[in-house]
Short mmCIF file of C-alpha atoms in Angstrom, two decimals:
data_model
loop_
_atom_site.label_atom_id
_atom_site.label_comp_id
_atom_site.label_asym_id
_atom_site.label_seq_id
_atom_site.Cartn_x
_atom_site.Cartn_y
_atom_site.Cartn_z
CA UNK A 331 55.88 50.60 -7.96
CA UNK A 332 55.28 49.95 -11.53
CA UNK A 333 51.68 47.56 -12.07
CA UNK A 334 50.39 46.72 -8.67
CA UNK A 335 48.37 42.76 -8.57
CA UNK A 336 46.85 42.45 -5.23
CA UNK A 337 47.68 39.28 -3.20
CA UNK A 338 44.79 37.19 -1.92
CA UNK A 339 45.13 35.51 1.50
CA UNK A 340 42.94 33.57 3.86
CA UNK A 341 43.28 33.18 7.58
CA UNK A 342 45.33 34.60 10.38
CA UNK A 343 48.31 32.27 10.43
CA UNK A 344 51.84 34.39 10.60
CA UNK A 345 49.81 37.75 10.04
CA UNK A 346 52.83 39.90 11.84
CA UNK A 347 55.23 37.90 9.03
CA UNK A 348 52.59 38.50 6.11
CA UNK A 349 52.41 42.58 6.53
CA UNK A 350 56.40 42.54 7.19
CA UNK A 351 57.07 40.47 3.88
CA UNK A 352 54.36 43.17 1.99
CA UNK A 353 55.90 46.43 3.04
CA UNK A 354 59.60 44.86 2.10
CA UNK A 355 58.08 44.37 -1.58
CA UNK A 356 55.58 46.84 -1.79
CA UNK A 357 53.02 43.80 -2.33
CA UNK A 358 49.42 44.96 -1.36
CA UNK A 359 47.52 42.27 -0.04
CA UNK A 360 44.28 41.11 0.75
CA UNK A 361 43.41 38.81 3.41
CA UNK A 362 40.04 37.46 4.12
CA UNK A 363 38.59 34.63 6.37
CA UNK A 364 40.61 36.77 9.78
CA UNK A 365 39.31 34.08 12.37
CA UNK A 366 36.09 33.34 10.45
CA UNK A 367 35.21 30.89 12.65
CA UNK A 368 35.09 31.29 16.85
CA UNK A 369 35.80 34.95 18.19
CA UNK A 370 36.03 36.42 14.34
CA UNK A 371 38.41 39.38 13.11
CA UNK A 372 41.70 40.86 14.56
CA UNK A 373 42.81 40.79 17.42
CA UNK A 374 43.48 43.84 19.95
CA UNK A 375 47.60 43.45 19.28
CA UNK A 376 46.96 43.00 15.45
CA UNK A 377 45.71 45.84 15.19
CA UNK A 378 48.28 47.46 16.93
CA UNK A 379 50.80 46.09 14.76
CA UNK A 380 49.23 47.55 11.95
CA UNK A 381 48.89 51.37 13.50
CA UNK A 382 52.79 50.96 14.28
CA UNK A 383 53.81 50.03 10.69
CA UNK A 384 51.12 53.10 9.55
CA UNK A 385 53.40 54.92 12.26
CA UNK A 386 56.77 54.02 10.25
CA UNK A 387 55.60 54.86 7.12
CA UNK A 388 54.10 57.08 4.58
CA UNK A 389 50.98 56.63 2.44
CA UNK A 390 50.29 53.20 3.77
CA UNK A 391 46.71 52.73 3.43
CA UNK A 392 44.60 50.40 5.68
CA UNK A 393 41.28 49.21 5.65
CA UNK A 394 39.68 46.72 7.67
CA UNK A 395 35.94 46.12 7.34
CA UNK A 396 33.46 46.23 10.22
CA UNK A 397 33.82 42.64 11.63
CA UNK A 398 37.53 42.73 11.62
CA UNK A 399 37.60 39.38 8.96
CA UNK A 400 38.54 41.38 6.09
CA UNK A 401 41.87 43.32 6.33
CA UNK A 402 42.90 45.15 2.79
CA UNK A 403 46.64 46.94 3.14
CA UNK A 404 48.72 49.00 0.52
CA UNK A 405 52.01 49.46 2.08
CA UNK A 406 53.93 52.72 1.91
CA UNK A 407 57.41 54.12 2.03
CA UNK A 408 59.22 52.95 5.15
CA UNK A 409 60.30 56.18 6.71
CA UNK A 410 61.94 55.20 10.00
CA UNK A 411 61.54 58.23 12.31
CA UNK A 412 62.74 59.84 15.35
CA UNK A 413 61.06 59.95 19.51
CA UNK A 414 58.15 58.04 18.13
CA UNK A 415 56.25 56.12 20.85
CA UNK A 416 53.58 53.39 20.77
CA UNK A 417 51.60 51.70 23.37
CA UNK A 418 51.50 47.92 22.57
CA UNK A 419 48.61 47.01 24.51
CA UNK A 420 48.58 44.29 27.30
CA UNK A 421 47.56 41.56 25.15
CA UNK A 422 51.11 40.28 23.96
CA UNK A 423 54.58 41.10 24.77
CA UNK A 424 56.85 43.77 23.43
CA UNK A 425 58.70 41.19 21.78
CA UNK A 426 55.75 40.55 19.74
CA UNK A 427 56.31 43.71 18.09
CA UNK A 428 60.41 44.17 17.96
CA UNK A 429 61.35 41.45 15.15
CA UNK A 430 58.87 43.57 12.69
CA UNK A 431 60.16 46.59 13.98
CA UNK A 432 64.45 45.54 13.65
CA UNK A 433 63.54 44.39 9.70
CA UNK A 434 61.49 47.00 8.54
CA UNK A 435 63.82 49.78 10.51
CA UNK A 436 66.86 48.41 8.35
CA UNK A 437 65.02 49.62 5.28
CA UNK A 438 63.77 52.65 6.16
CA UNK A 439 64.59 56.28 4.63
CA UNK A 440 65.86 57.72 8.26
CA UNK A 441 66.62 55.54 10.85
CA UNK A 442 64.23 54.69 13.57
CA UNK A 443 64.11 55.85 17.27
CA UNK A 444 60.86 54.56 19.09
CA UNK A 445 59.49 54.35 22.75
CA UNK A 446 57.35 50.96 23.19
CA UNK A 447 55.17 50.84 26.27
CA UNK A 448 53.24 47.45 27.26
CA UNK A 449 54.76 43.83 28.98
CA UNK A 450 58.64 43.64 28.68
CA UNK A 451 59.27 40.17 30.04
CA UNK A 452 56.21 37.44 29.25
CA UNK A 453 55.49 33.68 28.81
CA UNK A 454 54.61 34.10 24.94
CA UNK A 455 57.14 36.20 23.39
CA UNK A 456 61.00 36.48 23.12
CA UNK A 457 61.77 39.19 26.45
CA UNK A 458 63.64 42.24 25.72
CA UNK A 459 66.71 40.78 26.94
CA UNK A 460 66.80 38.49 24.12
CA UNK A 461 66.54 40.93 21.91
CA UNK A 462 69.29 43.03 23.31
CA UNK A 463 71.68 40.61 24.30
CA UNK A 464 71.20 38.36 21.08
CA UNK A 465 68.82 39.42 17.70
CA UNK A 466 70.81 43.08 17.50
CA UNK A 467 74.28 41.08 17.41
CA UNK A 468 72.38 38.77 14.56
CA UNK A 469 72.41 41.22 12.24
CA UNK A 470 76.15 42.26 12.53
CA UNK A 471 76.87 38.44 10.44
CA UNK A 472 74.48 40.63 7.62
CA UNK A 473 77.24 43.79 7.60
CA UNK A 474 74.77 45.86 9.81
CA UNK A 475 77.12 47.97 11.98
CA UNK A 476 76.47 47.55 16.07
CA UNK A 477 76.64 51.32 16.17
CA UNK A 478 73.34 52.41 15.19
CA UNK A 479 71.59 49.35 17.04
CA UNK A 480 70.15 49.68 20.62
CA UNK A 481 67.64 48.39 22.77
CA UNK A 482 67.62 50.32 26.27
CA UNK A 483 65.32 49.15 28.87
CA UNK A 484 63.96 52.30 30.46
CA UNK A 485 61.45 50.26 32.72
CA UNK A 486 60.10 46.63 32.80
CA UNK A 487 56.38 44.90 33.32
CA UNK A 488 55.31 42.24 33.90
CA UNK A 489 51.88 40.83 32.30
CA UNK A 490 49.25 41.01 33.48
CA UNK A 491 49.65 45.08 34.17
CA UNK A 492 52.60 45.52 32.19
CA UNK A 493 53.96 49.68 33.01
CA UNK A 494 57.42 48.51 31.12
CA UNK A 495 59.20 50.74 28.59
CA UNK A 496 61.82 50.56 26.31
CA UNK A 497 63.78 52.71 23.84
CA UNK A 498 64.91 50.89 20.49
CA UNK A 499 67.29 52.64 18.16
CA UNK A 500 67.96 50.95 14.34
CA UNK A 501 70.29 52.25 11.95
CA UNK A 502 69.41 51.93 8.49
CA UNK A 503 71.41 49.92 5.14
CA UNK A 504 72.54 52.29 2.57
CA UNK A 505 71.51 49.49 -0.70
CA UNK A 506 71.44 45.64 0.75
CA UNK A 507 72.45 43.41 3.15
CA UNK A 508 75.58 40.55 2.58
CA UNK A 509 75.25 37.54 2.12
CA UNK A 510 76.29 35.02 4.68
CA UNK A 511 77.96 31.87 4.72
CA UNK A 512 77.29 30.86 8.75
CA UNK A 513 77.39 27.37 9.15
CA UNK A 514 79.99 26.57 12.00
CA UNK A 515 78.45 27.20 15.65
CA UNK A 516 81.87 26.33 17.26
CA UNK A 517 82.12 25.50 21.06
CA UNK A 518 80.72 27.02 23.79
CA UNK A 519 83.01 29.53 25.95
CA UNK A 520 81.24 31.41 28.10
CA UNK A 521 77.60 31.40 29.56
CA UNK A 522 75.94 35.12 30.56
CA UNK A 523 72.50 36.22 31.34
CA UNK A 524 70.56 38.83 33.84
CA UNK A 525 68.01 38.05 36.20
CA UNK A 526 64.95 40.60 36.70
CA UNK A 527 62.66 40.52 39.39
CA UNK A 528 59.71 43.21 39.90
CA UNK A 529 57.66 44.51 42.76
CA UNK A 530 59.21 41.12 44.42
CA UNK A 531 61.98 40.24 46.74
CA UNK A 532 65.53 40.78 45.03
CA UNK A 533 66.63 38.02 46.96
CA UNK A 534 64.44 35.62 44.49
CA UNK A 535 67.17 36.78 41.48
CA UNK A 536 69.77 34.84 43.43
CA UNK A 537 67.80 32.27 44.35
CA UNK A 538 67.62 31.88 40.46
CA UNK A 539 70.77 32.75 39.42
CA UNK A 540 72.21 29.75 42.21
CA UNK A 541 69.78 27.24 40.21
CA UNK A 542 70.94 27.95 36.72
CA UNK A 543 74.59 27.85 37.98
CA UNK A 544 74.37 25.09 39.96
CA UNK A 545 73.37 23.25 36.23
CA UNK A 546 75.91 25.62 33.69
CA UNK A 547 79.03 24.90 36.35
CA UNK A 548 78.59 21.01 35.98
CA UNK A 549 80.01 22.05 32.00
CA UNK A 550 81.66 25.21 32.00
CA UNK A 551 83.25 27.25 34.50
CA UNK A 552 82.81 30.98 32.78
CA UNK A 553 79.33 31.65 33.79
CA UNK A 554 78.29 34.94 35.11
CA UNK A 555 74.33 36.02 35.30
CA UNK A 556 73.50 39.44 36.14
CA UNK A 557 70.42 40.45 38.54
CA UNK A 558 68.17 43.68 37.65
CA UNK A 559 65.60 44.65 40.09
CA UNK A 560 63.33 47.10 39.70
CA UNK A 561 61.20 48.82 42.37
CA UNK A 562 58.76 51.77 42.02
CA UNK A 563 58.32 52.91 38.61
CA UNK A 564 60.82 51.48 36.89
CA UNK A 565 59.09 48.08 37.64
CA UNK A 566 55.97 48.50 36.12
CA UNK A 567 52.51 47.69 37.69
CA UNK A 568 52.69 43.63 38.12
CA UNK A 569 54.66 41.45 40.56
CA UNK A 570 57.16 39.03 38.17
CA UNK A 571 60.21 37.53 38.10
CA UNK A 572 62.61 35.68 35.15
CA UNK A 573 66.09 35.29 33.40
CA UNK A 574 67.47 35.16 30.12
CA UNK A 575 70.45 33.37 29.38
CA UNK A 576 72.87 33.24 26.40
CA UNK A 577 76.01 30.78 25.42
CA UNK A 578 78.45 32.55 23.52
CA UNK A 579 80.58 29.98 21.27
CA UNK A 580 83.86 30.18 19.64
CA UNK A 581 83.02 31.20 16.60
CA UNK A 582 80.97 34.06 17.56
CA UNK A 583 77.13 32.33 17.17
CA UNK A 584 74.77 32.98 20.43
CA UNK A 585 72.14 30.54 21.72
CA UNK A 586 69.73 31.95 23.96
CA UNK A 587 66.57 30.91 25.98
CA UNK A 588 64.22 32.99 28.50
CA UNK A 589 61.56 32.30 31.16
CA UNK A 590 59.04 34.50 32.81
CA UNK A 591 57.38 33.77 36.17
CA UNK A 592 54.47 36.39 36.22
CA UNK A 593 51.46 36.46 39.10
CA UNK A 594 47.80 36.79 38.30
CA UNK A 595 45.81 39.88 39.17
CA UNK A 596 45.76 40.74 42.32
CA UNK A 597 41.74 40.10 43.04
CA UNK A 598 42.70 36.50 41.28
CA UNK A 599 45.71 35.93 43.99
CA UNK A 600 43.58 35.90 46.53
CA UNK A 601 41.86 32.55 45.37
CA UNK A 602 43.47 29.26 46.85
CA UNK A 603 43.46 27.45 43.59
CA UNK A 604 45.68 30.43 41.57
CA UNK A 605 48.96 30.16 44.24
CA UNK A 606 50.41 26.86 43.68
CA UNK A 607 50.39 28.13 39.75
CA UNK A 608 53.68 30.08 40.62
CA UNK A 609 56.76 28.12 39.61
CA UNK A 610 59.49 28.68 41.65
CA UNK A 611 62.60 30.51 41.57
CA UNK A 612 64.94 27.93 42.11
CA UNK A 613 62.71 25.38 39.41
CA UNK A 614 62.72 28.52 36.84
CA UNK A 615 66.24 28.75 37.52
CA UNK A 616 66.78 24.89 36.51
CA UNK A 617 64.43 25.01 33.77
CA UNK A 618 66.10 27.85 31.85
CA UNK A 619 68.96 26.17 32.28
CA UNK A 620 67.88 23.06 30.61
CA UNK A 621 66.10 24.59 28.07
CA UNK A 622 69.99 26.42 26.67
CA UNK A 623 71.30 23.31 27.30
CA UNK A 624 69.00 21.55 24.93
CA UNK A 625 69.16 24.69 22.37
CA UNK A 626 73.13 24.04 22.74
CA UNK A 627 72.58 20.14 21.99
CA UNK A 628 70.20 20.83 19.01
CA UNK A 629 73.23 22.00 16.84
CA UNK A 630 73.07 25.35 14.39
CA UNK A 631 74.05 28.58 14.60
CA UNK A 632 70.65 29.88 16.26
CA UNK A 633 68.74 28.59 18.41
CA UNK A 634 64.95 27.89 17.71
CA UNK A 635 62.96 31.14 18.63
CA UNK A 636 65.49 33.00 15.88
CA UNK A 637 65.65 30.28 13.07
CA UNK A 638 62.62 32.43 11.46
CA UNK A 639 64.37 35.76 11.36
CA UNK A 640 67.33 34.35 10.14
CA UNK A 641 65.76 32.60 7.22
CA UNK A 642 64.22 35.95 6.74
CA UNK A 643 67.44 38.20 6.57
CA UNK A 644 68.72 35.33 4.13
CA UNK A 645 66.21 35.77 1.58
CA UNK A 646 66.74 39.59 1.84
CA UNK A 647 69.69 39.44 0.73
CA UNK A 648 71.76 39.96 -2.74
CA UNK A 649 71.40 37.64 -5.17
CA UNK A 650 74.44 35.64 -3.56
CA UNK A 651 74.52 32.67 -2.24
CA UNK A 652 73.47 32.13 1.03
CA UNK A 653 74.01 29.28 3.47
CA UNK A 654 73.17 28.50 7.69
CA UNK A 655 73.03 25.63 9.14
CA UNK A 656 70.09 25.12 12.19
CA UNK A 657 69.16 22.72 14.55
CA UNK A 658 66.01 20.80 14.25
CA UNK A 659 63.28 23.11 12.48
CA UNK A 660 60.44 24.42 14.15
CA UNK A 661 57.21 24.87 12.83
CA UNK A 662 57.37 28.73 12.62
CA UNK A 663 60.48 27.78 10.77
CA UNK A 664 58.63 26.01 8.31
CA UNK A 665 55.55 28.51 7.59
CA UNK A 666 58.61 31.32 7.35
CA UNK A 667 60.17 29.44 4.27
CA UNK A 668 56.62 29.38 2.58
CA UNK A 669 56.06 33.27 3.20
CA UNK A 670 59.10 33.30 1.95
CA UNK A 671 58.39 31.71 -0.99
CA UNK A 672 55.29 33.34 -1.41
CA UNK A 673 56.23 36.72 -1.49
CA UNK A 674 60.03 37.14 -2.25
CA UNK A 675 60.01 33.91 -4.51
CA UNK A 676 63.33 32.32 -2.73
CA UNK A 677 63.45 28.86 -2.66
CA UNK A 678 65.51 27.37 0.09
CA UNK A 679 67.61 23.90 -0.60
CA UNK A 680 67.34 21.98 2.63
CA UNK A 681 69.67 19.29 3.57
CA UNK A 682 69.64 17.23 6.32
CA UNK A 683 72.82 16.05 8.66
CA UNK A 684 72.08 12.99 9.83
CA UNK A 685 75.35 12.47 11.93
CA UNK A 686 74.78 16.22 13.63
CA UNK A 687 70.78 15.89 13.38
CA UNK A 688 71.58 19.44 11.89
CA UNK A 689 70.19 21.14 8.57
CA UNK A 690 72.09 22.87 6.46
CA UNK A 691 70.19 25.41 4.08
CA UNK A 692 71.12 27.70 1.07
CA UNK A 693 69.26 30.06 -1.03
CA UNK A 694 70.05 32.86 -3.08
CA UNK A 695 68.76 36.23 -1.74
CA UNK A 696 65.71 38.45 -3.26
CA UNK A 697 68.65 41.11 -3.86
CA UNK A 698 65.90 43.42 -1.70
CA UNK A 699 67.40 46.71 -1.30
CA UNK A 700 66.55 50.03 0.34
CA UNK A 701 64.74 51.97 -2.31
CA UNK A 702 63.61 53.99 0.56
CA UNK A 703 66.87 55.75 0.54
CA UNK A 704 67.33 56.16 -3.10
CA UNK A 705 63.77 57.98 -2.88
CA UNK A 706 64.85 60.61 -0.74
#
């Protein structure tokens, strides 16, 4: 690791990004101020975070004093490993914890085979559908082979109860990734998706499915959304319902957006003022549908939720020159190109389209590679 200078941070913005970007380059941080003001310290899924990255890796060392406001961490060797498991807690989504999971699994010594238990489809994070049907296939445009990537859903849940489960395989890089020149998204060809619906009806997944067709046929005739419904134990301990949908284009690029219709706790349900909450199937049909529509009208080769990730795997790669082109950016976007900056010292040239309200963007990668291997 050679000298080791400790990086000072303040606050809990992008914390899952911050302990990603410091095991990659073996940076430990510091980072005070955790929620100093309010509820103070880490929260429950945080923390959990933290225990799974401990869980992939070897010597990591973590200390977090008593009020949860001051987090120290000296990151270790990633080590991948195989039949781990981890609970991830009921306060955030499975999804929460995947993205951190897919990048630091690339650069691991072994690759990674791990059983996540918690909320499979929710309102705040990406569902496990997304991940499946679109962030693996991301990382084929980086020359990561398909092969050693899969995300099998064993069981879903619902929040607030969650009960879901699934089992996520990544392969690991032998040195780096390539760089990528991805800039033309193409036209769209073909629309696909899946339905879920737990300890419900099945008949809402059609009722959804009719909605978001009813919308996707108006432009394109190739649309075909599959329904999953799960009953007993494969459908985890709360009543939900959602759908995931994808446009494949021309050139290979896949927009995607997801929504999650999930009831209260039971005791709550029984309240007048919590049932008109519920959206319903037929409106979260239509919705979904208009939210890939606007994705597909935004322009760029990803849509929003994965402009982050994509910047990331980017700036991980060989000194090469990289270039994307997104639609407009978000603000996750943004506060990933400063991490970025921060810790890998990449610089991304941004340049606006004005005719395509697109933004083109090139950097030239950390040249990051997998010294994880080389150690063993």
């Amino acid at each position: 690791m050679g000298r080791e200078k400790t990086r000072r941070l303040s606050g809990s913005r992008h914390f899952r990004q911050r302990m990603v970007l410091a095991t990659l380059t073996s940076a430990p941080v510091t980072i005070v101020d955790i929620r100093a003001d309010g509820t103070p310290g880490l929260r429950e899924h945080e923390v959990s975070l933290l225990r799974l990255i401990d869980k992939i890796s070897d010597h990591s060392d973590i200390e977090i004093n008593e009020t949860g406001t001051k987090l120290r961490y000296k990151p270790g060797v990633i080590i991948g490993g195989k039949d781990l498991e981890h609970d991830c807690g009921l306060q955030r989504g499975i999804g929460y914890f995947l993205e951190p999971l897919i990048l630091l699994g690339l650069f691991g010594r072994s690759p990674l085979s791990i059983r996540l238990k918690g909320i499979t489809n929710d309102t705040k994070d990406p569902s496990v559908d997304t991940f499946r049907m679109v962030t693996l296939h991301m990382l084929k445009h980086f020359g990561v082979p398909l092969e050693g990537l899969e995300l099998k859903i064993e069981s879903r849940g619902a929040s607030p109860l969650g009960g879901g489960e699934v089992l996520l395989r990544v392969s690991n890089i032998n040195s780096t990734l390539t760089a990528v020149n991805w800039v033309d998204e193409g036209m769209v060809k073909r629309i696909r998706g899946v339905t879920f619906s737990t300890r419900v009806s099945p008949q809402i997944e059609n009722r959804i499915l009719y909605a978001a067709r009813g919308l996707f046929n108006k432009f394109i005739p190739d649309v075909h959304i599959f329904t999953d419904h799960r009953s007993g134990a494969s459908g985890g301990r709360s009543a939900g319902y959602g759908v995931s949908v994808v446009a494949e284009t021309t050139t290979g690029c896949l927009i995607s957006a997801d929504a999650t219709v999930s009831h209260t706790n039971v005791d709550e349900l029984s309240t007048e003022s919590e049932k008109p909450e519920l959206m319903s199937p037929e409106d979260l049909g239509e919705q979904v549908a208009s939210m890939l529509l606007e994705e597909v009208a935004q322009g760029g080769v990803v849509d929003s939720t994965h402009q982050g990730l994509l910047f990331m795997l980017c700036a991980l790669c060989p000194p090469d020159v990289s270039k994307v082109r997104v639609g407009q950016l978000t603000p996750y976007a943004i506060e990933t190109l400063r991490n970025i900056r921060d810790f890998l010292d990449v610089k991304f040239i941004i340049k606006p389209d004005p005719n395509s309200n697109t933004v083109t963007l090139k950097c030239v990668g950390a040249g990051v590679k997998n010294l994880a291997r080389k150690i063993s």
